[in-house]
XYZ file of C-alpha atoms in Angstrom:
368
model
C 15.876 16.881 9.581
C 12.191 17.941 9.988
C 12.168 20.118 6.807
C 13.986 17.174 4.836
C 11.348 14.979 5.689
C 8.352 16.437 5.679
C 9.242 18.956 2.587
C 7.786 16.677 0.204
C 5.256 16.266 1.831
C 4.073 19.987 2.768
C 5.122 20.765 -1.025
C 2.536 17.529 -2.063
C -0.055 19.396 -0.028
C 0.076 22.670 -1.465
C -0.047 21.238 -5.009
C -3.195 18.693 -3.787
C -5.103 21.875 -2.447
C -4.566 23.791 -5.623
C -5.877 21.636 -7.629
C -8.559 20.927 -5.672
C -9.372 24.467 -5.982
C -9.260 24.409 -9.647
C -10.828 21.417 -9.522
C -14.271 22.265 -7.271
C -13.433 25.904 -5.748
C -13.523 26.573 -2.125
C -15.854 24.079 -1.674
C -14.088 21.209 -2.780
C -10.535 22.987 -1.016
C -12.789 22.861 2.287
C -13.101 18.995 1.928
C -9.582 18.311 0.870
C -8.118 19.793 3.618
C -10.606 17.996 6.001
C -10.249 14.770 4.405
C -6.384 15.240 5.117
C -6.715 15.832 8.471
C -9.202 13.253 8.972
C -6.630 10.636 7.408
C -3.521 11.792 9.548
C -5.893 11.880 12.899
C -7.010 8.018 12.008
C -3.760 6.695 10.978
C -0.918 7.889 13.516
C -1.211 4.486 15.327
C -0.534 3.278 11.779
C 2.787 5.342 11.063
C 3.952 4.106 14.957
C 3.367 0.264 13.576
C 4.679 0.933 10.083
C 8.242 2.460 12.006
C 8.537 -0.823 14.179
C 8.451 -2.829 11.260
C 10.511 0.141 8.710
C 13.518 0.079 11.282
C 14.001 -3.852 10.665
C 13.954 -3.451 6.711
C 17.033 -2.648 4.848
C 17.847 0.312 3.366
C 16.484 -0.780 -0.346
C 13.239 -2.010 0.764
C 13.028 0.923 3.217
C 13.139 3.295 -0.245
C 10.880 0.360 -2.073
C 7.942 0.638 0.799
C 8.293 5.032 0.930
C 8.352 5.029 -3.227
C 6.263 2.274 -4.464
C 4.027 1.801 -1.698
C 3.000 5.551 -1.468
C 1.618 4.715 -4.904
C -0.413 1.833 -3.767
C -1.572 3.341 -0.798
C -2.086 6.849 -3.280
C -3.731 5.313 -5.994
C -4.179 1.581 -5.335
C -6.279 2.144 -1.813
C -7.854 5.996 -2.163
C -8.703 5.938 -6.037
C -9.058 2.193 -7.787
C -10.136 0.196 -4.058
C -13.370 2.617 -4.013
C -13.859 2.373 -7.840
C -13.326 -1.228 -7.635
C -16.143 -2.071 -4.803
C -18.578 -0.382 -7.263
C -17.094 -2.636 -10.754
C -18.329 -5.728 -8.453
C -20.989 -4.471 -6.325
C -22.498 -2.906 -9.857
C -20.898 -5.264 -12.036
C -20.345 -2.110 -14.377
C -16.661 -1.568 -15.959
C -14.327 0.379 -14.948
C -15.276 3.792 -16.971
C -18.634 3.236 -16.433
C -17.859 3.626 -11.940
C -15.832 6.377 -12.821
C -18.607 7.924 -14.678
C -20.654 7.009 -11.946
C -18.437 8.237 -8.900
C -18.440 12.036 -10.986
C -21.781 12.373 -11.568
C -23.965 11.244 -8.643
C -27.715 11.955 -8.285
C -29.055 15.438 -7.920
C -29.066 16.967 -4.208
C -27.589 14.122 -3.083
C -30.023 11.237 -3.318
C -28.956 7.490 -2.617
C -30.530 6.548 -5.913
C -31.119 7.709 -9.506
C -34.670 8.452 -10.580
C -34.225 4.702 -12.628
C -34.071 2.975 -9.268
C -30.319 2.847 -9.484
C -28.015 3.058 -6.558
C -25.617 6.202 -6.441
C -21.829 5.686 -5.708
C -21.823 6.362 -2.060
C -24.494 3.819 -1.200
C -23.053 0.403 -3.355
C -19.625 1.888 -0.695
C -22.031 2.376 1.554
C -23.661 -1.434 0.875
C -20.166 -2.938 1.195
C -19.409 -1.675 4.543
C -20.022 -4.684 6.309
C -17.624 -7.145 4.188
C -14.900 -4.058 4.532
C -15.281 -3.895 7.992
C -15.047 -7.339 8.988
C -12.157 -8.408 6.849
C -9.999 -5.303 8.074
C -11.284 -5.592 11.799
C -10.344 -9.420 11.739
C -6.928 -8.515 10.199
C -6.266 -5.772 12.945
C -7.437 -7.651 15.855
C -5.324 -10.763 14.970
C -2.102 -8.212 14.763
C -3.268 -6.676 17.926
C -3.845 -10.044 19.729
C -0.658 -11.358 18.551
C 1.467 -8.576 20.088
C -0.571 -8.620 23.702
C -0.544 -12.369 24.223
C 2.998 -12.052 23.653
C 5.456 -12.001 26.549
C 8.070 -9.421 26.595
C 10.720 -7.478 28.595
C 8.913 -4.071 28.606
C 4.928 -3.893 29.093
C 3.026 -0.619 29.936
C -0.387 -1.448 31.438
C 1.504 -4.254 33.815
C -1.820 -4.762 35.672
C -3.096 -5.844 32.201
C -0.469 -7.013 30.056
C 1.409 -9.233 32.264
C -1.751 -11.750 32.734
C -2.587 -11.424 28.968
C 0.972 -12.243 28.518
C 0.152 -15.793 30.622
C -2.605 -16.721 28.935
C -0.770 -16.264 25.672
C 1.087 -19.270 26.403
C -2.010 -21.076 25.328
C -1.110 -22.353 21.656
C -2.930 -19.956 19.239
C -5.080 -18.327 21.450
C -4.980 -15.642 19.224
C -7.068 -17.450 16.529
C -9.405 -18.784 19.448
C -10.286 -15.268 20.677
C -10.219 -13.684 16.656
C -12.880 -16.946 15.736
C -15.148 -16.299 18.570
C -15.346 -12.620 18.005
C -16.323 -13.037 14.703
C -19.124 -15.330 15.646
C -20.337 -12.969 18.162
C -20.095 -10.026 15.271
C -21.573 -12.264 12.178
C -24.393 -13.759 14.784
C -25.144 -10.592 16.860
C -23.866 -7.321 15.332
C -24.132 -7.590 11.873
C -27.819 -7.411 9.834
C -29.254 -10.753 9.005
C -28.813 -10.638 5.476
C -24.975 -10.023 6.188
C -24.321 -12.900 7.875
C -22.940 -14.995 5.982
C -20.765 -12.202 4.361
C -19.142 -11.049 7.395
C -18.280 -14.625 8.277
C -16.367 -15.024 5.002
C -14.956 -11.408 5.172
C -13.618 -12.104 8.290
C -11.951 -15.194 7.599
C -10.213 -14.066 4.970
C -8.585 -11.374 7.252
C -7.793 -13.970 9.623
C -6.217 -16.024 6.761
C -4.693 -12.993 5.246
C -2.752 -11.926 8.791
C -1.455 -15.530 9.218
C -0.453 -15.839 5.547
C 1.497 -12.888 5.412
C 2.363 -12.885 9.089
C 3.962 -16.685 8.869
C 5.801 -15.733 5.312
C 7.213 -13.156 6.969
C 8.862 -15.542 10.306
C 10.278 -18.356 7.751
C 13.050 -15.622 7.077
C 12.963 -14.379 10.302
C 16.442 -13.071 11.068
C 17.286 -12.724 14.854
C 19.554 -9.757 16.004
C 21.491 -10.831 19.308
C 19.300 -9.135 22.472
C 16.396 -8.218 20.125
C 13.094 -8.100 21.736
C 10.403 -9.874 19.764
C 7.358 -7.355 18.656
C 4.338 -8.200 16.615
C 3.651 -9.558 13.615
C 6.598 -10.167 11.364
C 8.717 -6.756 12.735
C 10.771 -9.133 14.296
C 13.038 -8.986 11.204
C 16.620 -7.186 11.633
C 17.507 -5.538 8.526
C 15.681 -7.564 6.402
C 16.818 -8.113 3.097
C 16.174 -10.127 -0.030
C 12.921 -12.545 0.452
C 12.569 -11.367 3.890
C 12.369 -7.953 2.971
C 9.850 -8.195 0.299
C 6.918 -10.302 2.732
C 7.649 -7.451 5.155
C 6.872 -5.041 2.611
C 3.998 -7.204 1.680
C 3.308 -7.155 5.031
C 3.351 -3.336 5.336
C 0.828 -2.908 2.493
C -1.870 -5.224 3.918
C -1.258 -3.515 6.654
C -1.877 -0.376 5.838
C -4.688 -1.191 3.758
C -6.157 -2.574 6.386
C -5.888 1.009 8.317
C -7.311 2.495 5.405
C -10.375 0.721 4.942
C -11.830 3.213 8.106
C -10.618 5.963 6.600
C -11.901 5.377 2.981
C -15.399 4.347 4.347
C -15.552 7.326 6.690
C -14.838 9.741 3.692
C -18.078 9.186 1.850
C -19.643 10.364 4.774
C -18.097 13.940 3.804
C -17.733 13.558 0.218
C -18.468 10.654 -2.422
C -15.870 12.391 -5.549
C -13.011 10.409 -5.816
C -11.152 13.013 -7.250
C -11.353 14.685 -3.582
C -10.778 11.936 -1.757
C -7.924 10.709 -3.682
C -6.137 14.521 -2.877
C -7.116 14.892 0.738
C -6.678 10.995 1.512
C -4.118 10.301 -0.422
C -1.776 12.836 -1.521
C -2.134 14.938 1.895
C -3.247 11.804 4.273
C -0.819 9.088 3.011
C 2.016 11.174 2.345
C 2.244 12.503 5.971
C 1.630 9.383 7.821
C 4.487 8.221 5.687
C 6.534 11.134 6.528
C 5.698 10.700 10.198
C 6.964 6.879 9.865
C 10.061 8.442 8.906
C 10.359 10.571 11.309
C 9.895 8.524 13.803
C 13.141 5.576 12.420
C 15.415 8.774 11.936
C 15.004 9.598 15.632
C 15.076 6.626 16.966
C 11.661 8.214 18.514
C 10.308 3.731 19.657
C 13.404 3.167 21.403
C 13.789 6.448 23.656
C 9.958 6.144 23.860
C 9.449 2.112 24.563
C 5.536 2.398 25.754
C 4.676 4.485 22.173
C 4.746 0.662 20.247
C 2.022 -0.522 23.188
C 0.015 2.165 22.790
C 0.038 2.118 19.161
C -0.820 -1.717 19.407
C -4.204 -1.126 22.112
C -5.033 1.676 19.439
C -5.427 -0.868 17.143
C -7.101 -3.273 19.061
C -10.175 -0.371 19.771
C -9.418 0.247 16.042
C -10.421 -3.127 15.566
C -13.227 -3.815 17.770
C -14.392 -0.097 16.222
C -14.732 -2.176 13.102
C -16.486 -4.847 13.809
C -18.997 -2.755 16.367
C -19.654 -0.108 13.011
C -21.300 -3.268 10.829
C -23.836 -2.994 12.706
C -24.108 0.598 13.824
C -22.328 3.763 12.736
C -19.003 4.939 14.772
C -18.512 8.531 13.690
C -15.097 8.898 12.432
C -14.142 11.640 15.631
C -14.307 8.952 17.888
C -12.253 6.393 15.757
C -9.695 8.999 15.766
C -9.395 10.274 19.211
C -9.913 6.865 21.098
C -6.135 6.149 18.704
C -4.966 9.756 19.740
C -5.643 9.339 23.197
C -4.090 5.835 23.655
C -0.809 6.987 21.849
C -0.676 10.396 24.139
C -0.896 8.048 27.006
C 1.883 5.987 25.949
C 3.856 8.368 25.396
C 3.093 10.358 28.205
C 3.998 7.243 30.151
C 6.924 7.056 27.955
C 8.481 10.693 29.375
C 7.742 9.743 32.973
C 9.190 6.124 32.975
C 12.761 7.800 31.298
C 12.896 10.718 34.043
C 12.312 8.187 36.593
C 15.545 6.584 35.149
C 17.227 9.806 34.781
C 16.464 10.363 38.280
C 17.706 7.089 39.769
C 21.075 7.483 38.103
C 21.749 10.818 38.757
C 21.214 9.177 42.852
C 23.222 6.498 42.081
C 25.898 8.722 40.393
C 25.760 10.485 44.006
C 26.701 7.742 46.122
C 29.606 6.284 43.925
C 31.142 9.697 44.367
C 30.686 10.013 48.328
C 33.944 8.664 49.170
């Protein structure tokens, strides 16, 4: 099963790395490979949300998210999203940011000797709006999962209070809203402002949109234990299944925005970052996602979804804390790391401790 899975996308990587070679020689081989372990490292908590919500899908929109949304996430977030920040940031067409992206300034200077800003810094420039629209959009998924009550919770101490308060009608949107003021007002530069406000609120806007499409088809399995966001779906099909796969590529555009941003701070050629980010990065988190539904890996492991979730709020909060000041990338992706080894860390313990109370009570039926 592991070859089957990840064959593609071990044979994707080989091809990627070649041509990068041919492409820009060891050098640019050196950055693919880091950029793809950079991606994988940043995204795990991404491929543990992505399975929660893959499970519920049906079959057909299973094969629609791992077919046509490896393209978007390929070529939609890691080649045209970049190119497309510098058509409006620049205002220049699309060939022209190409042309741009291939041939920045000598020894890597922010500007041109016109006075003209390189690729990297109109990315650069747009961090802020990036940030706060895919912060927002995280911490509202985040939010909505912890104020949740459920059956299972891992950090009881934590999670069971946060699951009271939740009762609170849209407390969500309350704490979201007054983090963003607190960013827009305190973290962010004060010519930014006003753009991380708007940002933001379209993240907000974009989570509830898609979020609240997907729960008009919500389709309830008997004993199914709600989860965040719209992964409450049981083999969704038809309408349902298409706003969860709408759902799944906002979603892991929003993941990507770190990722894509962090990248110019190794390389600013989108050929590169399109090979190590995309074809190596996005082709293994979605072979991990796999993975994980073929094994059934969320249900033997229950904390793994909770962990995945708090990695997302830090992811989050990450964000929004980078508009103002720069988060290298290592810490983004071991804070996400180490909250998903927890959990399933936890996970292992919690199931022997079950083991280990039936084998006792297995025991004592048999004493006559």
């Amino acid at each position: 099963m592991v070859l089957r899975i990840f064959g593609a996308s071990f044979a994707v990587t080989v091809v990627s790395l070649v041509v990068a070679f041919l492409y820009g020689g060891p050098q640019a081989l050196f950055l693919c490979v880091i950029l793809g372990i950079l991606e994988v490292s940043l995204s795990f908590d991404n491929a543990v949300i992505n399975a929660t919500v893959l499970r519920r899908m049906s079959e057909f929109w299973q094969k629609i998210f791992l077919t046509i949304g490896i393209l978007i996430a390929v070529f939609g977030m890691r080649l045209v999203f970049p190119l497309a920040i510098v058509w409006v940031a620049s205002g220049l067409g699309p060939i022209e940011a190409l042309n741009l992206a291939l041939n920045p300034p000598a020894d890597g200077a922010a500007y041109f000797p016109d006075g003209s800003p390189s690729y990297e810094t109109l990315i650069t420039d747009a961090h802020p709006q990036i940030a706060a629209f895919g912060g927002m959009f995280l911490l509202m998924l985040f939010l909505h999962f912890i104020l949740e009550e459920r059956e299972i919770k891992w950090l009881q101490w934590l999670e069971r209070p946060l699951a009271k308060a939740g009762k609170l009608d849209q407390l969500e949107v309350v704490v979201a809203t007054v983090l963003l003021l607190v960013t827009a007002t305190v973290i962010a530069p004060s010519d930014k402002v006003s753009t991380v406000m708007i940002a933001g609120a379209l993240g907000m806007i974009t989570y509830i949109a898609v979020n609240g499409l997907g729960e008009m088809f919500h389709i309830p399995e008997e004993g199914e234990e709600a989860s965040g966001g719209p992964s409450g779906l049981a083999k969704a099909t038809g309408k349902a299944g298409f706003f969860l796969f709408l759902y799944l590529e906002v979603l892991d555009a929003s993941f990507s925005f770190d990722g894509v941003i962090g990248a110019f701070a190794i390389t600013s050629d989108p050929i590169i970052i399109a090979l190590g980010l995309g074809f190596i990065g996005a082709m293994f988190v979605r072979s991990i996602t796999i993975f994980l539904v073929r094994k059934g890996t969320l249900s033997e492991y229950v904390y793994l979804e909770h962990g995945a979730h708090w990695a997302i709020g830090a992811l989050a909060l990450i964000l929004l804390y980078s508009i103002g000041t720069h988060v290298p990338e290592v810490i983004t992706g071991l804070v996400g790391v180490a909250l998903i080894g927890a959990a399933f860390a936890s996970s292992i313990y919690r199931n022997r401790k079950i083991a280990a109370r039936e084998g006792e009570e297995a025991v004592k039926t048999s004493i006559p």
